[in-house]
Each structure stands twice: as structure tokens, then as C-alpha cells.
Short mmCIF file of C-alpha atoms in Angstrom, two decimals:
data_model
loop_
_atom_site.label_atom_id
_atom_site.label_comp_id
_atom_site.label_asym_id
_atom_site.label_seq_id
_atom_site.Cartn_x
_atom_site.Cartn_y
_atom_site.Cartn_z
CA MET A 1 -0.05 -0.16 -0.02
CA ARG A 2 1.28 3.44 -0.67
CA LEU A 3 1.04 6.57 1.62
CA TYR A 4 1.60 9.96 0.14
CA LEU A 5 2.74 12.35 2.62
CA LEU A 6 2.56 15.92 2.35
CA ALA A 7 5.41 18.11 3.79
CA LEU A 8 7.26 21.50 3.65
CA ASN A 9 10.48 21.38 5.42
CA PRO A 10 11.50 18.17 7.18
CA THR A 11 10.41 18.06 10.89
CA ASP A 12 11.27 15.50 13.75
CA SER A 13 7.63 14.41 13.63
CA VAL A 14 8.00 12.80 10.08
CA THR A 15 11.57 11.87 10.19
CA GLU A 16 11.65 10.15 13.60
CA GLY A 17 7.88 9.29 13.90
CA PHE A 18 5.96 9.05 10.83
CA LEU A 19 8.25 7.57 8.59
CA PRO A 20 9.44 4.71 10.66
CA ALA A 21 5.99 4.11 11.77
CA ALA A 22 5.12 3.86 7.92
CA SER A 23 8.05 1.33 7.46
CA ARG A 24 6.99 -0.77 10.42
CA LEU A 25 3.49 -0.94 8.84
CA GLY A 26 4.95 -2.26 5.60
CA LEU A 27 3.78 0.99 3.64
CA ASP A 28 5.45 2.27 0.40
CA VAL A 29 5.83 6.13 1.17
CA THR A 30 6.13 8.83 -1.34
CA VAL A 31 6.81 12.21 0.20
CA LEU A 32 5.33 15.32 -1.90
CA THR A 33 7.20 18.53 -0.94
CA ASP A 34 8.01 21.80 -2.27
CA SER A 35 11.49 21.51 -0.73
CA PRO A 36 12.77 18.07 -2.27
CA THR A 37 16.65 18.72 -1.65
CA ALA A 38 16.14 19.10 2.24
CA HIS A 39 14.19 15.77 2.29
CA GLN A 40 16.44 13.96 -0.08
CA GLU A 41 19.69 14.82 1.80
CA LEU A 42 17.98 14.04 5.10
CA TYR A 43 16.60 10.41 3.81
CA GLY A 44 19.73 9.50 1.90
CA GLY A 45 17.63 7.85 -0.75
CA GLN A 46 15.83 5.60 1.35
CA VAL A 47 12.54 7.28 0.86
CA ASP A 48 10.74 8.44 -2.55
CA VAL A 49 10.65 12.09 -2.39
CA GLU A 50 8.87 14.27 -5.26
CA GLU A 51 8.73 17.82 -6.00
CA CYS A 52 5.31 19.39 -5.73
CA ASP A 53 3.48 22.44 -4.97
CA VAL A 54 1.91 21.06 -2.00
CA ARG A 55 0.27 24.40 -1.03
CA ASP A 56 -2.09 23.91 -3.81
CA PHE A 57 -4.47 21.05 -3.68
CA ARG A 58 -4.92 20.90 -7.36
CA ALA A 59 -0.99 20.15 -7.93
CA VAL A 60 -1.11 17.60 -5.17
CA ILE A 61 -4.18 15.73 -6.98
CA THR A 62 -2.43 15.96 -10.23
CA ARG A 63 0.98 14.62 -8.96
CA ILE A 64 -1.03 11.64 -6.94
CA ALA A 65 -3.14 10.83 -10.07
CA THR A 66 -0.10 10.58 -12.34
CA GLY A 67 1.86 8.44 -9.99
CA ARG A 68 1.14 5.09 -8.12
CA THR A 69 -2.35 4.30 -6.75
CA PRO A 70 -2.87 5.90 -3.58
CA HIS A 71 -4.00 4.34 -0.46
CA ALA A 72 -3.74 7.22 2.14
CA VAL A 73 -3.00 10.86 1.80
CA PHE A 74 -1.57 12.29 5.05
CA THR A 75 0.31 15.26 6.32
CA ASN A 76 1.59 16.52 9.95
CA SER A 77 1.97 19.92 8.60
CA ASP A 78 -0.39 22.85 10.15
CA HIS A 79 -0.28 24.52 6.59
CA LEU A 80 -1.17 21.39 4.53
CA GLN A 81 -4.10 19.94 6.28
CA THR A 82 -6.91 21.35 4.07
CA GLN A 83 -4.89 20.14 0.99
CA ALA A 84 -4.03 16.84 2.31
CA ALA A 85 -8.06 16.72 2.94
CA LEU A 86 -9.29 17.62 -0.48
CA ALA A 87 -6.56 15.36 -2.17
CA ALA A 88 -7.77 12.34 -0.23
CA GLU A 89 -11.52 13.21 -0.62
CA TYR A 90 -10.75 13.25 -4.43
CA PHE A 91 -9.50 9.76 -4.25
CA GLY A 92 -12.23 8.40 -2.13
CA LEU A 93 -9.69 7.81 0.89
CA PRO A 94 -10.34 8.11 4.59
CA ALA A 95 -9.70 11.91 5.61
CA LYS A 96 -10.59 14.74 7.74
CA PRO A 97 -13.39 16.76 6.15
CA TRP A 98 -11.61 19.61 4.28
CA GLN A 99 -13.96 22.17 5.72
CA VAL A 100 -13.23 21.24 9.30
CA ALA A 101 -9.42 21.23 8.27
CA LEU A 102 -9.84 24.85 6.93
CA ARG A 103 -12.10 25.77 9.99
CA ALA A 104 -9.44 24.75 12.47
CA LYS A 105 -6.37 26.50 10.60
CA ASP A 106 -8.23 29.93 9.86
CA LYS A 107 -8.31 31.37 13.37
CA ALA A 108 -11.10 33.90 12.27
CA GLN A 109 -13.22 31.34 10.95
CA MET A 110 -12.73 29.19 13.95
CA ARG A 111 -13.64 32.02 16.23
CA ARG A 112 -16.93 32.92 14.01
CA HIS A 113 -18.09 29.01 13.93
CA LEU A 114 -17.44 28.56 17.66
CA ALA A 115 -19.67 31.75 18.38
CA ALA A 116 -22.11 30.82 15.80
CA THR A 117 -22.66 27.19 17.42
CA GLY A 118 -22.70 28.73 20.94
CA ALA A 119 -19.87 26.94 22.05
CA ASP A 120 -17.89 29.93 22.79
CA THR A 121 -17.67 33.59 22.06
CA VAL A 122 -14.32 35.49 22.03
CA TRP A 123 -14.03 39.10 20.63
CA SER A 124 -12.27 38.81 17.37
CA ALA A 125 -11.65 40.94 14.10
CA GLU A 126 -10.13 40.07 11.01
CA LEU A 127 -7.93 42.61 8.97
CA ALA A 128 -7.45 41.58 5.55
CA ALA A 129 -3.99 41.20 3.66
CA GLY A 130 -2.71 44.88 2.91
CA ALA A 131 -5.58 46.64 4.77
CA ASP A 132 -4.66 49.67 6.76
CA PRO A 133 -4.49 48.75 10.68
CA VAL A 134 -6.17 52.07 11.58
CA SER A 135 -9.31 50.44 10.50
CA LEU A 136 -9.22 48.34 13.52
CA LEU A 137 -9.57 51.37 15.65
CA GLU A 138 -13.11 52.03 14.79
CA LEU A 139 -14.01 48.70 16.52
CA PRO A 140 -14.62 47.97 20.21
CA VAL A 141 -11.32 46.22 20.57
CA PRO A 142 -10.75 44.97 24.21
CA TYR A 143 -7.37 45.73 25.42
CA PRO A 144 -5.19 44.24 26.06
CA CYS A 145 -5.54 42.07 23.09
CA VAL A 146 -3.65 39.64 20.77
CA VAL A 147 -2.57 40.24 17.29
CA LYS A 148 -1.38 37.19 15.23
CA PRO A 149 -1.60 36.05 11.54
CA ARG A 150 -4.77 34.43 10.62
CA GLU A 151 -3.04 31.34 9.61
CA GLY A 152 0.01 31.36 11.61
CA VAL A 153 1.84 28.85 13.53
CA ALA A 154 4.31 28.21 16.46
CA SER A 155 3.75 31.93 18.01
CA GLU A 156 5.23 33.44 14.72
CA ASP A 157 4.35 37.08 14.82
CA VAL A 158 1.94 36.56 17.87
CA VAL A 159 2.03 39.50 20.20
CA LEU A 160 0.16 41.03 23.08
CA VAL A 161 -0.74 44.75 22.35
CA GLY A 162 -1.89 47.18 25.13
CA GLY A 163 -3.52 50.01 23.43
CA PRO A 164 -4.70 51.52 19.96
CA GLU A 165 -1.21 53.06 19.01
CA GLU A 166 0.52 49.99 19.69
CA LEU A 167 -2.30 47.83 17.96
CA VAL A 168 -1.51 49.70 14.59
CA LEU A 169 2.00 49.62 15.03
CA ARG A 170 2.17 45.92 15.55
CA CYS A 171 0.12 45.16 12.85
CA LYS A 172 2.15 47.35 10.44
CA GLU A 173 5.27 45.24 11.68
CA ILE A 174 3.78 42.11 10.73
CA GLN A 175 2.54 43.37 7.42
CA ALA A 176 6.00 44.47 6.60
CA ARG A 177 7.16 40.81 7.22
CA ARG A 178 4.12 39.24 5.83
CA PRO A 179 2.48 41.37 3.18
CA GLN A 180 0.35 38.38 1.94
CA ALA A 181 -0.94 37.55 5.44
CA ALA A 182 -4.26 38.53 6.76
CA LEU A 183 -4.24 39.31 10.51
CA VAL A 184 -6.74 38.65 13.47
CA ALA A 185 -6.91 40.84 16.61
CA GLU A 186 -8.84 39.23 19.23
CA GLU A 187 -9.56 39.15 23.06
CA TYR A 188 -6.85 38.17 25.38
CA LEU A 189 -7.67 34.92 27.15
CA ALA A 190 -5.70 35.30 30.54
CA GLY A 191 -4.77 32.23 32.39
CA GLU A 192 -2.47 29.33 32.51
CA LEU A 193 -1.93 27.67 29.26
CA TYR A 194 -2.78 24.00 28.76
CA THR A 195 -2.94 21.54 25.89
CA LEU A 196 -5.20 18.41 25.16
CA GLU A 197 -4.11 15.69 22.83
CA THR A 198 -6.59 13.64 21.21
CA LEU A 199 -6.78 10.84 18.69
CA GLY A 200 -9.94 9.84 16.91
CA ASP A 201 -11.16 7.61 14.13
CA GLY A 202 -14.40 9.39 13.64
CA SER A 203 -16.38 7.16 15.90
CA VAL A 204 -13.89 6.60 18.67
CA ARG A 205 -11.87 9.09 20.45
CA HIS A 206 -8.98 8.80 23.00
CA VAL A 207 -7.72 11.67 25.06
CA LEU A 208 -4.10 11.17 25.55
CA GLY A 209 -3.58 13.47 28.51
CA GLY A 210 -1.84 16.94 27.77
CA PHE A 211 0.64 19.49 28.88
CA HIS A 212 0.83 22.65 31.11
CA THR A 213 2.70 25.10 28.93
CA GLU A 214 4.79 27.85 30.49
CA ILE A 215 5.67 30.78 28.23
CA SER A 216 8.03 33.83 28.08
CA PRO A 217 6.72 37.07 29.53
CA PRO A 218 4.78 39.39 27.41
CA PRO A 219 4.47 40.62 24.80
CA TYR A 220 5.49 37.36 23.17
CA PHE A 221 4.48 33.92 23.58
CA ILE A 222 7.58 31.73 23.38
CA GLU A 223 6.97 28.09 24.75
CA GLU A 224 9.76 27.53 27.36
CA ARG A 225 8.74 24.51 29.39
CA LEU A 226 6.02 21.67 29.08
CA THR A 227 5.09 19.48 31.79
CA PHE A 228 2.97 16.44 30.88
CA VAL A 229 -0.36 16.31 32.52
CA PRO A 230 -2.02 12.66 32.72
CA ALA A 231 -5.56 13.81 33.09
CA HIS A 232 -7.20 17.15 33.05
CA PRO A 233 -10.16 17.67 35.48
CA GLU A 234 -13.06 15.95 33.76
CA PRO A 235 -15.40 18.93 33.51
CA VAL A 236 -12.47 20.95 31.46
CA VAL A 237 -11.82 17.88 29.29
CA ALA A 238 -15.76 17.78 28.61
CA GLN A 239 -15.74 21.41 27.68
CA ILE A 240 -12.86 21.18 25.27
CA LEU A 241 -14.29 18.01 23.63
CA ALA A 242 -17.72 19.76 23.35
CA GLN A 243 -15.98 22.62 21.43
CA LEU A 244 -13.77 20.30 19.28
CA ASP A 245 -17.27 18.71 18.40
CA ALA A 246 -18.86 22.00 17.32
CA LEU A 247 -15.91 22.44 15.32
CA GLY A 248 -16.11 19.04 13.61
CA VAL A 249 -12.81 17.67 14.93
CA GLY A 250 -12.82 14.05 15.63
CA PHE A 251 -10.36 12.34 12.90
CA GLY A 252 -7.07 11.54 13.40
CA ALA A 253 -4.58 13.43 15.80
CA CYS A 254 -5.32 16.99 17.37
CA HIS A 255 -3.28 19.41 19.66
CA THR A 256 -5.52 21.80 21.19
CA GLU A 257 -4.22 24.88 23.32
CA PHE A 258 -6.56 26.34 26.09
CA VAL A 259 -6.86 28.19 29.40
CA VAL A 260 -9.24 27.79 32.03
CA GLN A 261 -10.93 30.95 33.60
CA ASP A 262 -13.26 30.39 36.57
CA GLY A 263 -13.78 26.85 35.53
CA ARG A 264 -14.41 27.75 32.07
CA ALA A 265 -12.32 26.22 29.46
CA ARG A 266 -11.53 28.59 26.45
CA ILE A 267 -9.68 27.47 23.40
CA ILE A 268 -6.75 29.46 22.16
CA GLU A 269 -6.17 27.52 19.04
CA VAL A 270 -6.74 24.23 17.52
CA ASN A 271 -4.03 22.36 15.71
CA TYR A 272 -5.42 19.67 13.77
CA ARG A 273 -2.38 17.30 13.85
CA ALA A 274 -0.08 15.89 16.44
CA ILE A 275 1.71 17.93 18.74
CA GLY A 276 5.27 19.01 17.52
CA ASP A 277 8.57 19.93 18.99
CA GLN A 278 9.42 16.33 19.78
CA CYS A 279 6.33 16.47 22.17
CA ASP A 280 4.89 13.40 20.03
CA LEU A 281 8.02 11.61 20.19
CA LEU A 282 7.81 12.03 24.07
CA LEU A 283 4.08 10.91 24.40
CA ALA A 284 4.49 7.76 22.18
CA GLY A 285 7.34 6.50 24.62
CA LEU A 286 5.76 7.73 27.77
CA LEU A 287 2.35 6.10 27.20
CA ASP A 288 4.06 3.12 25.69
CA ILE A 289 1.95 3.00 22.65
CA PRO A 290 2.54 3.06 18.59
CA LEU A 291 1.20 6.49 18.32
CA PHE A 292 2.42 7.28 14.90
CA GLU A 293 1.24 3.92 13.84
CA HIS A 294 -2.21 4.61 15.05
CA ILE A 295 -2.36 7.76 13.46
CA LEU A 296 -1.62 6.41 9.85
CA ARG A 297 -3.89 3.43 10.37
CA VAL A 298 -6.86 5.92 10.94
CA HIS A 299 -5.82 7.49 7.60
CA LEU A 300 -5.81 4.05 6.02
CA GLY A 301 -9.49 3.75 7.06
CA GLU A 302 -8.74 1.21 10.01
CA PRO A 303 -10.53 1.66 13.34
CA LEU A 304 -8.88 2.66 16.50
CA PRO A 305 -8.90 -0.06 19.37
CA ALA A 306 -11.24 0.61 21.99
CA ASP A 307 -8.48 0.70 24.51
CA LEU A 308 -4.91 1.74 23.62
CA GLY A 309 -3.40 0.00 26.35
CA ALA A 310 -1.55 3.39 27.28
CA ARG A 311 0.60 3.36 30.57
CA ASP A 312 -0.77 6.06 33.03
CA ASP A 313 2.47 6.07 35.61
CA GLY A 314 4.62 8.29 33.28
CA ARG A 315 5.49 12.05 34.23
CA ALA A 316 7.40 14.32 31.79
CA ARG A 317 8.92 17.67 31.25
CA LEU A 318 10.30 19.36 28.08
CA GLU A 319 12.48 22.35 28.11
CA TYR A 320 13.34 24.63 25.35
CA PRO A 321 16.43 26.80 26.23
CA TYR A 322 16.60 29.72 23.59
CA ALA A 323 18.28 32.70 22.49
CA GLU A 324 17.35 36.21 23.89
CA ARG A 325 19.27 38.13 21.25
CA ALA A 326 20.63 37.87 17.92
CA GLY A 327 24.20 36.80 17.17
CA THR A 328 26.52 33.93 16.40
CA LEU A 329 26.15 30.53 18.54
CA THR A 330 29.84 30.14 20.07
CA ALA A 331 29.29 27.59 22.75
CA ALA A 332 26.63 24.95 23.24
CA PRO A 333 26.27 21.07 24.57
CA GLU A 334 26.18 18.43 22.07
CA ALA A 335 23.52 15.82 21.83
CA THR A 336 23.09 13.65 24.99
CA GLU A 337 21.14 10.74 26.30
CA ARG A 338 21.60 9.61 29.77
CA THR A 339 19.63 8.32 32.73
CA VAL A 340 19.70 9.98 36.20
CA GLU A 341 17.99 8.74 39.12
CA GLY A 342 15.59 6.69 36.93
CA VAL A 343 14.98 9.92 34.74
CA ARG A 344 15.67 9.38 30.92
CA LEU A 345 17.15 12.66 29.54
CA VAL A 346 17.39 13.35 25.84
CA TYR A 347 18.82 16.50 24.62
CA ARG A 348 18.95 17.48 20.83
CA PRO A 349 20.51 20.47 19.54
CA LEU A 350 18.79 22.41 17.03
CA ARG A 351 21.41 25.16 16.14
CA ALA A 352 24.94 24.48 14.82
CA THR A 353 27.72 26.33 16.59
CA GLY A 354 29.45 29.15 14.52
CA GLU A 355 26.39 30.23 12.56
CA ARG A 356 24.65 33.43 12.97
CA TYR A 357 21.02 33.71 13.85
CA GLU A 358 18.64 36.26 13.90
CA LEU A 359 16.00 36.80 16.82
CA HIS A 360 12.43 35.59 15.88
CA HIS A 361 10.55 35.57 19.32
CA THR A 362 9.15 32.11 18.47
CA ASN A 363 10.30 28.58 18.51
CA ARG A 364 12.87 29.43 15.98
CA ASP A 365 15.08 30.81 18.59
CA TYR A 366 15.56 27.46 20.33
CA PHE A 367 18.86 26.13 21.08
CA GLY A 368 17.76 22.78 21.42
CA ILE A 369 14.92 20.37 23.05
CA LEU A 370 15.42 18.52 26.43
CA ARG A 371 12.88 15.59 26.91
CA ALA A 372 13.01 14.30 30.53
CA THR A 373 10.64 11.25 31.27
CA GLY A 374 10.24 9.05 34.45
CA THR A 375 7.64 8.23 36.98
CA ASP A 376 7.99 11.00 39.63
CA GLN A 377 7.74 14.49 38.79
CA GLU A 378 9.84 15.93 41.40
CA THR A 379 12.70 14.05 40.63
CA ILE A 380 12.29 14.84 36.97
CA ASP A 381 12.19 18.41 38.02
CA ARG A 382 15.43 18.31 40.00
CA VAL A 383 17.19 16.34 37.62
CA VAL A 384 16.35 18.74 34.67
CA THR A 385 17.29 21.63 36.93
CA ASP A 386 20.62 20.11 37.59
CA PHE A 387 21.35 19.37 33.98
CA LEU A 388 20.37 22.64 32.57
CA GLY A 389 22.65 24.27 35.02
CA ALA A 390 25.60 22.69 34.15
CA GLN A 391 25.20 23.51 30.36
CA ARG A 392 26.17 26.81 28.67
CA TRP A 393 24.95 28.51 25.38
CA GLU A 394 26.72 31.47 24.31
CA ILE A 395 25.85 34.11 21.82
CA THR A 396 28.33 36.57 20.32
CA PRO A 397 26.69 39.69 19.09
#
């Protein structure tokens, strides 16, 4: 059976998660991408890689139609969910409804839909690409508010603004970097940030737990640390699932970010794919389930088991040391794997020493990712703190 996997740049989720899972399932894989050289260099000829304008669903359909018979079309990219859904539907293959994929990706449409269904109402306004941000001042904007690209990802160009002048300024700054992007200004949902990770086949849905996310001080929203939460309070989970139902989300993996205000769960955004930044790799090992295989099997049309057989005694923490200024990385720890006091530590660098990097105020500023897993959270926290305290990252301006 052949799996067509849509991708932009290479990611750990695909390289270490989905491609090995596809191999274990005996699938033949064709990676369709607009960055073929990067994928070919990474896979060393072990995977079929074909160039395609994957942002255009028509190009994807054409490439698949002129190739080998597809049995599944899949992507874990935020940017390509709608295209993959449309292509899968065209060939009569299992897929997320493309309307739902679009609804989750388009943050303005998500807000409109949740409000229209009565699931939740968050004040939100959309600014078309190229439109004058001054027009927002005619609206009853609640300050502080958040400005972000309508179809952005990974906190890229997401910023908290405190007043009208700053709102216009921040919008113009983002427009200068992204002239083709529509923006959203919306009510700031204050509170501790959490995630809910789910996996469904359209009939059965499993809650895999979630994370407590600690972010950088305002005005940016850089994820600094995630701590695994085996089970959120049942009323909170029920509220989030009800909102996902209102959106139509229920097929495949989904990563939902939310806050809780006076017992009320409010969605920040819905990422209709598996959680990234190596959290999915951690989750698969922590729960001791073939997570990536389950996700691919759903897209092959296979039902999920009623019980995934997941472990419930695991605890974990991820740390993302990151740059706070632009410059050349002159000192940094190498990749490390070790076990300390029963805690498994895996550190993977994301930046090479000797290279100059600009500052983005997003996960592109990460030096690396530290994954720590065990069964006692206090021990994990202590071991992580000791490990990070012994490391050194140096940036030369």
C-alpha cells in the first residue's frame, strides 16, 4: 500500500515518527514536498521524494493521479491539512473533512464558527492582507488584545498589545514581514496555558492527556517549558471536547491549546495534527503506545482499538532553552542521552555552533530540546534543573 505524505520542510515528527512508523506498517511512502533537496539529503535515498507545490491542492491531486495508486494521503503540517484533506477526498480515501481542516487552520473562521454554534464567544476581528490597521480603531477592541496571523503557527508574529497606538504599530510590523497574510486581533484569554491531545477515527476518540505550557513574559508567547498532565479535570476535558465537536474535529490527531477561567475552558487555538517540537515523540514513549502507527492506520481507514493500552504512570517535562538576542552561537552542549536517578534525559541541539542567527521571538529561537521522562515529577524537575544548570549556551553579538 502506498502512503502519500505531504510536507514542507523536514520535521522531527516526520523523520523520527511517521516515516519509521510507515516502514513498520509495511507502507511504501512517497513524500510530496516543495523542498525536495532538504528531504532527499536527510533520507539518503531511502524514501521516495517528489517535488510538488503542496500548498496547491490541484497540484497535489495531479501529482498523485499521475503516480502510483494511493491508499492514504496524510500530512502532519499545519499548513497542509486542507490540501491533504481535499486530495484524499478526491481519491475516495479516509480523511478529515476539508471544511473542518480549514476551520481549524483559519483562526478567524474558528472564532466565527464557535460563536455561531454557541460553543464559545471570543471577541475577534479580521484584518485583510494589505488593509490599513487604522481601520481596527473603529471597532470596540478589548485591551489588552492579541494580534497574530490568521493562519499562523508556532507563535510566529503573535504579540500582546496594550492599546490603540501599539495595535496599529504591531500590525504594520507584521504586515511588513508578511505582506500577503491576513491578521486577527482578538480578546486576550488570560490564564495558565494547557494542551489537550486527542486521537480519533471519526467514531472512537481517545484523550491522551495533555501538557501545562509555561511561556515567556509578554509581549511574546515563546513556549519555554511543558510538563505532562496525565489527566485534566473531567469538566474541563468535557468542555474542550464539546468545542471540538462543534468544530467537527474528530478524525486523526489533534493538539488543542486552552486556558481555564473560573472553571470555564476556553480554546486558544486548534492544531489539527499531532503536537510537535518532539512532544509527540515523548508522548509515544511515555504512554508506551505505537502513536504514529495509530495515526497512520486511521488514515488508512482502520478503526482505533477501544483501549489503546496506554501506561498511566509516566511523568515528563520538556525544556526549550532559547536565544534572547541575535548573534553567533559560539558555545553549546552536544546531543546527549543519559539516565539519572531513573529519569531518562534526551537533549537534541537545533542550532549549529559557528552560525549567526536572527531573533524571531518564536520556537525558531530554540537552541535545542530537552526531553525528560520518568515516574516521579519532583525527581524529574530536580534532574532537569541540575542538567540545565551545568550547560552553557553562548551568543556572540
